[in-house]
CSV table of C-alpha atoms and ligand atoms in Angstrom, one decimal:
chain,number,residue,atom,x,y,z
G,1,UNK,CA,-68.2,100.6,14.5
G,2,UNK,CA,-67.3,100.0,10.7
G,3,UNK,CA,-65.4,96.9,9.8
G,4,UNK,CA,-64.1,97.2,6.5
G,5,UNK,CA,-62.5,94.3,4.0
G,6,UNK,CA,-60.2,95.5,1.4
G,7,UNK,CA,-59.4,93.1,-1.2
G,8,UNK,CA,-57.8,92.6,-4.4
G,9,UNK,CA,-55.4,90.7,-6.0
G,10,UNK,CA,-51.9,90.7,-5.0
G,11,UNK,CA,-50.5,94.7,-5.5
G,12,UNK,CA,-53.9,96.0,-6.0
G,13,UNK,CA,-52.7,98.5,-3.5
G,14,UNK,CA,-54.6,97.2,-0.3
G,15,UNK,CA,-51.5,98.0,1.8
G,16,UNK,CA,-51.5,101.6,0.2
G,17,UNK,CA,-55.0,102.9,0.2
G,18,UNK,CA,-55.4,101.0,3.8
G,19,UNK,CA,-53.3,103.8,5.3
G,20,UNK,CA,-55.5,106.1,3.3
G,21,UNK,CA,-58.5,104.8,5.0
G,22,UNK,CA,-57.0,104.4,8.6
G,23,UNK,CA,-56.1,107.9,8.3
G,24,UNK,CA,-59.8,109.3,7.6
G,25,UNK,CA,-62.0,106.7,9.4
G,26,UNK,CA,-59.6,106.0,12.6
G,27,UNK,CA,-59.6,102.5,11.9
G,28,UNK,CA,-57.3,99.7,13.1
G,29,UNK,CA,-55.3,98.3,10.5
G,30,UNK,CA,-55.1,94.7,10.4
G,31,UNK,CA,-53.2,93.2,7.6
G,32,UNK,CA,-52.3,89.5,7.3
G,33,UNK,CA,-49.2,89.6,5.3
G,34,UNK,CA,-47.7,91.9,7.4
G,35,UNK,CA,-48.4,90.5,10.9
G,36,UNK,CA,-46.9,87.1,9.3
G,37,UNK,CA,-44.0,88.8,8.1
G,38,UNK,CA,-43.5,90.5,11.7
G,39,UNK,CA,-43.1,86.4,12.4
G,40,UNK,CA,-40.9,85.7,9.8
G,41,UNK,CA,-38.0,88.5,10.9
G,42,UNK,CA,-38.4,87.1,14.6
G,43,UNK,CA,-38.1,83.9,13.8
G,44,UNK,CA,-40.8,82.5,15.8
G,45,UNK,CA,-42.6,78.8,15.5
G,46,UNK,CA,-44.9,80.5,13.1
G,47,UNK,CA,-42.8,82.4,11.1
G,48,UNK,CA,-40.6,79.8,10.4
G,49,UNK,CA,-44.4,77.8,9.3
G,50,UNK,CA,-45.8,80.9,7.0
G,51,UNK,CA,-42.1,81.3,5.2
G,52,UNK,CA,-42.3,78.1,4.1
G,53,UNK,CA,-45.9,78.5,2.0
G,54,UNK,CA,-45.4,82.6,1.4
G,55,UNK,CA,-42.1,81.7,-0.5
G,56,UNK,CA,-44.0,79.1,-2.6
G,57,UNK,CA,-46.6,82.0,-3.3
G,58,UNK,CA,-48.9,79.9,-1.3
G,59,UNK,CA,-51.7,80.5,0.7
G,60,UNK,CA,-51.2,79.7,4.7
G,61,UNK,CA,-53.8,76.9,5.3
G,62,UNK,CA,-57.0,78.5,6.8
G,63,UNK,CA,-56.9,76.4,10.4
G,64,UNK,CA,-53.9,78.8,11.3
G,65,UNK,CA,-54.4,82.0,9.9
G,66,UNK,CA,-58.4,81.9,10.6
G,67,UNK,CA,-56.7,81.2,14.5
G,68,UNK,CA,-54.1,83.8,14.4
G,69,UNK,CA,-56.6,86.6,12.7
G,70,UNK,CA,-59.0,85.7,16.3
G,71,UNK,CA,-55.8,86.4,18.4
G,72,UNK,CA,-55.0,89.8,16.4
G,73,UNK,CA,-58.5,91.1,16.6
G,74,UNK,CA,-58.5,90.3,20.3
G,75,UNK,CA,-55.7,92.6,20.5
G,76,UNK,CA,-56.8,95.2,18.5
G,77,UNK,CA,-60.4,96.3,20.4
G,78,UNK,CA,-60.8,99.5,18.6
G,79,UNK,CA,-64.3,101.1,19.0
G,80,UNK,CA,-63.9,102.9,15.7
G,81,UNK,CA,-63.6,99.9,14.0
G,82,UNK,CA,-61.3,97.8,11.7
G,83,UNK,CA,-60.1,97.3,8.2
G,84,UNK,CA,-59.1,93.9,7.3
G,85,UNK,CA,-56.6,93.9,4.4
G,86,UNK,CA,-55.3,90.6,3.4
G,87,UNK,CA,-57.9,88.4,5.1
G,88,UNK,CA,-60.1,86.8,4.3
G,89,UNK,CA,-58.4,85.1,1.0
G,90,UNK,CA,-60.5,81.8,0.9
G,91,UNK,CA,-64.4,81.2,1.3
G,92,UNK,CA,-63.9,79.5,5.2
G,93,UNK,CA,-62.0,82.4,5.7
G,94,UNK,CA,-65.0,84.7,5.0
G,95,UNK,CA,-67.1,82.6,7.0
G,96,UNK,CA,-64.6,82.7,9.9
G,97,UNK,CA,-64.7,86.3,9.8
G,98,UNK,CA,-68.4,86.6,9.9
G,99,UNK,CA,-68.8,84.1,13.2
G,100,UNK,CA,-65.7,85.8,15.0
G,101,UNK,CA,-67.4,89.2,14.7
G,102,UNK,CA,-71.3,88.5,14.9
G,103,UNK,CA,-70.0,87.1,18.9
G,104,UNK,CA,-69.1,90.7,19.1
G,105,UNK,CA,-72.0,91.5,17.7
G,106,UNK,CA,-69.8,93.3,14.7
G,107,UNK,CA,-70.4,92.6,11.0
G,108,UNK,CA,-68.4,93.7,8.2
G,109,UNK,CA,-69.8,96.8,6.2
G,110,UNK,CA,-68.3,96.8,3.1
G,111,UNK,CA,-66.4,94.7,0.7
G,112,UNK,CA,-64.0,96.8,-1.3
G,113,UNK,CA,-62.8,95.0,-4.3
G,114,UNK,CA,-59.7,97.1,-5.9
G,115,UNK,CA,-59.8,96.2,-9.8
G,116,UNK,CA,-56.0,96.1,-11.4
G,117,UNK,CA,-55.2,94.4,-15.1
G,118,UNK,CA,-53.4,91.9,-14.9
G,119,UNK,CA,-50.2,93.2,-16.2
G,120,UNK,CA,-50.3,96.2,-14.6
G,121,UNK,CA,-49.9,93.9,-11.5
G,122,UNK,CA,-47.4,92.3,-12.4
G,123,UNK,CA,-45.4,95.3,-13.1
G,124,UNK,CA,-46.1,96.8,-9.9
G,125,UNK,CA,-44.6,93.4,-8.0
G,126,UNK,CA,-41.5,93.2,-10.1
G,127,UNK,CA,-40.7,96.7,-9.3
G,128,UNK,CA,-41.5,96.2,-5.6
G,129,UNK,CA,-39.3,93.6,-5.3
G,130,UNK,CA,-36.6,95.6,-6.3
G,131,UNK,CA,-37.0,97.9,-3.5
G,132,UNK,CA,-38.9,95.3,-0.8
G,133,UNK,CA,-36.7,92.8,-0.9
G,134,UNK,CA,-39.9,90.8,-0.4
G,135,UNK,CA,-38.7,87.2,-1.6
G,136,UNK,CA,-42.0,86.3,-2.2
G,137,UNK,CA,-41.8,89.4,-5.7
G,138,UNK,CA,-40.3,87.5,-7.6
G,139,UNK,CA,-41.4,86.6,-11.2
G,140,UNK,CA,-41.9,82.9,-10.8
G,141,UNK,CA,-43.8,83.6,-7.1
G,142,UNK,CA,-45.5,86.6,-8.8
G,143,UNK,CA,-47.5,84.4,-11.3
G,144,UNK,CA,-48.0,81.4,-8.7
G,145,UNK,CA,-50.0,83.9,-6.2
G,146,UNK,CA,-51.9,85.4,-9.6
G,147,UNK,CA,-52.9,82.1,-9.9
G,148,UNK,CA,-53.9,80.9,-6.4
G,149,UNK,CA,-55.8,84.4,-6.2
G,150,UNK,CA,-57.7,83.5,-9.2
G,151,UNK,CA,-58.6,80.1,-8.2
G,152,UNK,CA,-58.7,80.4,-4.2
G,153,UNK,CA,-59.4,84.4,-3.5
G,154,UNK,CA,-61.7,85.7,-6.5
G,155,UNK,CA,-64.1,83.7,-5.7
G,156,UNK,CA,-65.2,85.9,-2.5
G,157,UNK,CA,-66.2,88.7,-4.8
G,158,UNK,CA,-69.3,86.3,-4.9
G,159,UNK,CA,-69.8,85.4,-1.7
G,160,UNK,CA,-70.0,88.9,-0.4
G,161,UNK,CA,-72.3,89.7,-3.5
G,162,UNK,CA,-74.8,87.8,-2.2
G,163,UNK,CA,-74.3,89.5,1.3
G,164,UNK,CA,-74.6,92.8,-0.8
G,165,UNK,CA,-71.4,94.2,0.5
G,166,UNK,CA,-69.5,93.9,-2.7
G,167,UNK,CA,-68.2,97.3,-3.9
G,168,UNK,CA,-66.1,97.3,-6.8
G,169,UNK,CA,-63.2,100.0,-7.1
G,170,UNK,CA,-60.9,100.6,-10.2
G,171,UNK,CA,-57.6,100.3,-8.6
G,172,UNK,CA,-55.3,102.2,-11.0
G,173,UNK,CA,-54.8,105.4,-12.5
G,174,UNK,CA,-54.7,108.6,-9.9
G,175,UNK,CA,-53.8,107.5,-5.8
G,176,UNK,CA,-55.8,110.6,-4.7
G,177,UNK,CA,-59.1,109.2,-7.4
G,178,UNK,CA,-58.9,105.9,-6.0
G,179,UNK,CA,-59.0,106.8,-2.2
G,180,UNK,CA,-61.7,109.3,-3.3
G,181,UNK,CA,-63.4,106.6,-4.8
G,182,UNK,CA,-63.0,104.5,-1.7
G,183,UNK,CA,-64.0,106.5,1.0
G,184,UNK,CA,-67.4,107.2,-1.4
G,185,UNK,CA,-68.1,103.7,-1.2
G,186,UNK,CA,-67.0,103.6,2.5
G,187,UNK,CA,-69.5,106.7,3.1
G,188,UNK,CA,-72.8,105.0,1.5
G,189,UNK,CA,-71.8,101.7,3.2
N,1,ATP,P1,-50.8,93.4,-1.6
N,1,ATP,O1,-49.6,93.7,-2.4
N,1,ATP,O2,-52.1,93.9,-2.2
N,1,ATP,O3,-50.6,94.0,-0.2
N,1,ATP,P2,-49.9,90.7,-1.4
N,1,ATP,O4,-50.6,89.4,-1.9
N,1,ATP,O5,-48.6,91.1,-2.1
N,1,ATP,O6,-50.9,91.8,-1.4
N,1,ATP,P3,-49.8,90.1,1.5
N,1,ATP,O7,-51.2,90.4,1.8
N,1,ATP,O8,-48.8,90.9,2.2
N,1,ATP,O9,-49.4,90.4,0.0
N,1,ATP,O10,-49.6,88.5,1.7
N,1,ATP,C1,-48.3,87.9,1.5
N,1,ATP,C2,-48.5,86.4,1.7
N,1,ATP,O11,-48.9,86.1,3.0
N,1,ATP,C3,-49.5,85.7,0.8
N,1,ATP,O12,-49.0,85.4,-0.5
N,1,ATP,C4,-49.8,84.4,1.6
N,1,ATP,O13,-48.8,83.4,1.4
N,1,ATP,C5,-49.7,84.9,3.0
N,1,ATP,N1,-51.1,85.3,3.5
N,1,ATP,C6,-51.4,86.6,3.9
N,1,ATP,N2,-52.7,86.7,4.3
N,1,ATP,C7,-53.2,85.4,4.2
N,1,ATP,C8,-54.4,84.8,4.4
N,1,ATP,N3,-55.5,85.5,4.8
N,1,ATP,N4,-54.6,83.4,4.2
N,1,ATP,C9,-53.5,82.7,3.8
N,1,ATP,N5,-52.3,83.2,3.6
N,1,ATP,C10,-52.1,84.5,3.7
N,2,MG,MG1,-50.0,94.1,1.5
């Protein structure tokens, strides 16, 4: 079983190199932002919650997603394991995650941290936008989730230090280096 976090800050590439991994490992993917905008396009009760904080470039408070990321894992019983990408995004989110998988008697194995300057990110969003139609990529929304991942998110690359599962990845230059340099760290997990 390998339980897997990928983390970075918003268009580090989680979504991108996930695929990567859930093709070599056989790994369920499990991603936050797009189970909640799978909600939005129905336009369920919770969709109609999460699009009013996701257009603000705000985080959905952790009561509700830490109860909708128990439902999704429920679902997604996967001997192989899982890689988490999008959550957690907050410290009680981290802690969440650890409870919800020791009563499966799961833990997470590594912490991948995908490392992107700051303006590369911001290039990448704009242009995403353009092709996404995500309304959340827009400059304005951009630079308010830069900053709610700065003060809410980055401070999990310390928490899971001190588990010593923190692996840090540089998240630009060459796809194929960066999945290499992935899977290493997923191999000497
Ligand atoms: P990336 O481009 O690396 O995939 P992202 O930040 O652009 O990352 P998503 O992970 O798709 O995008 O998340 C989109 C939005 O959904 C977030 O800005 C936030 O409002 C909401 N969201 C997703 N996951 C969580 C979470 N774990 N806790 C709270 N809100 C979340
Ligand atoms: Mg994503």
């Amino acid at each position: 079983m390998l339980n897997i976090v990928i983390f970075g800050a918003p268009g580090s590439g989680k979504g991108t190199q996930s695929a990567r991994i859930v093709e070599k490992y056989g790994l369920t993917h499990i991603s936050t932002g797009d189970v909640l905008r799978a909600e939005m396009k129905k336009g369920s009760e919770l969709g109609i919650i999460a699009k009013q904080y996701i257009d603000q470039g705000q985080l959905i408070p952790d009561d509700l997603m830490i109860h909708i990321l128990g439902e999704v894992l429920d679902k997604a019983a996967n001997p192989q394991g899982v890689i988490f990408d999008g959550f957690p995004r907050t410290i009680p989110q981290a802690e969440a995650l650890k409870t919800l998988l020791a009563e499966r008697g799961q833990e997470v194995a590594v912490m991948l941290d995908l490392e992107v300057p700051e303006e590369l990110l911001m290039t990448r969003l704009i242009n995403r936008g353009k092709e996404s139609g995500r309304a959340d990529d827009n400059e304005e929304t951009i630079q308010k989730r830069l900053q709610v991942y700065h003060t809410q998110s980055a401070p999990l690359i310390d928490w899971y230090k001190k588990e010593g599962k923190h692996r840090l990845i540089k998240g630009y230059g060459e796809l194929e280096q960066i999945a290499a340099d992935l899977f290493e760290a997923i191999d000497h997990s």
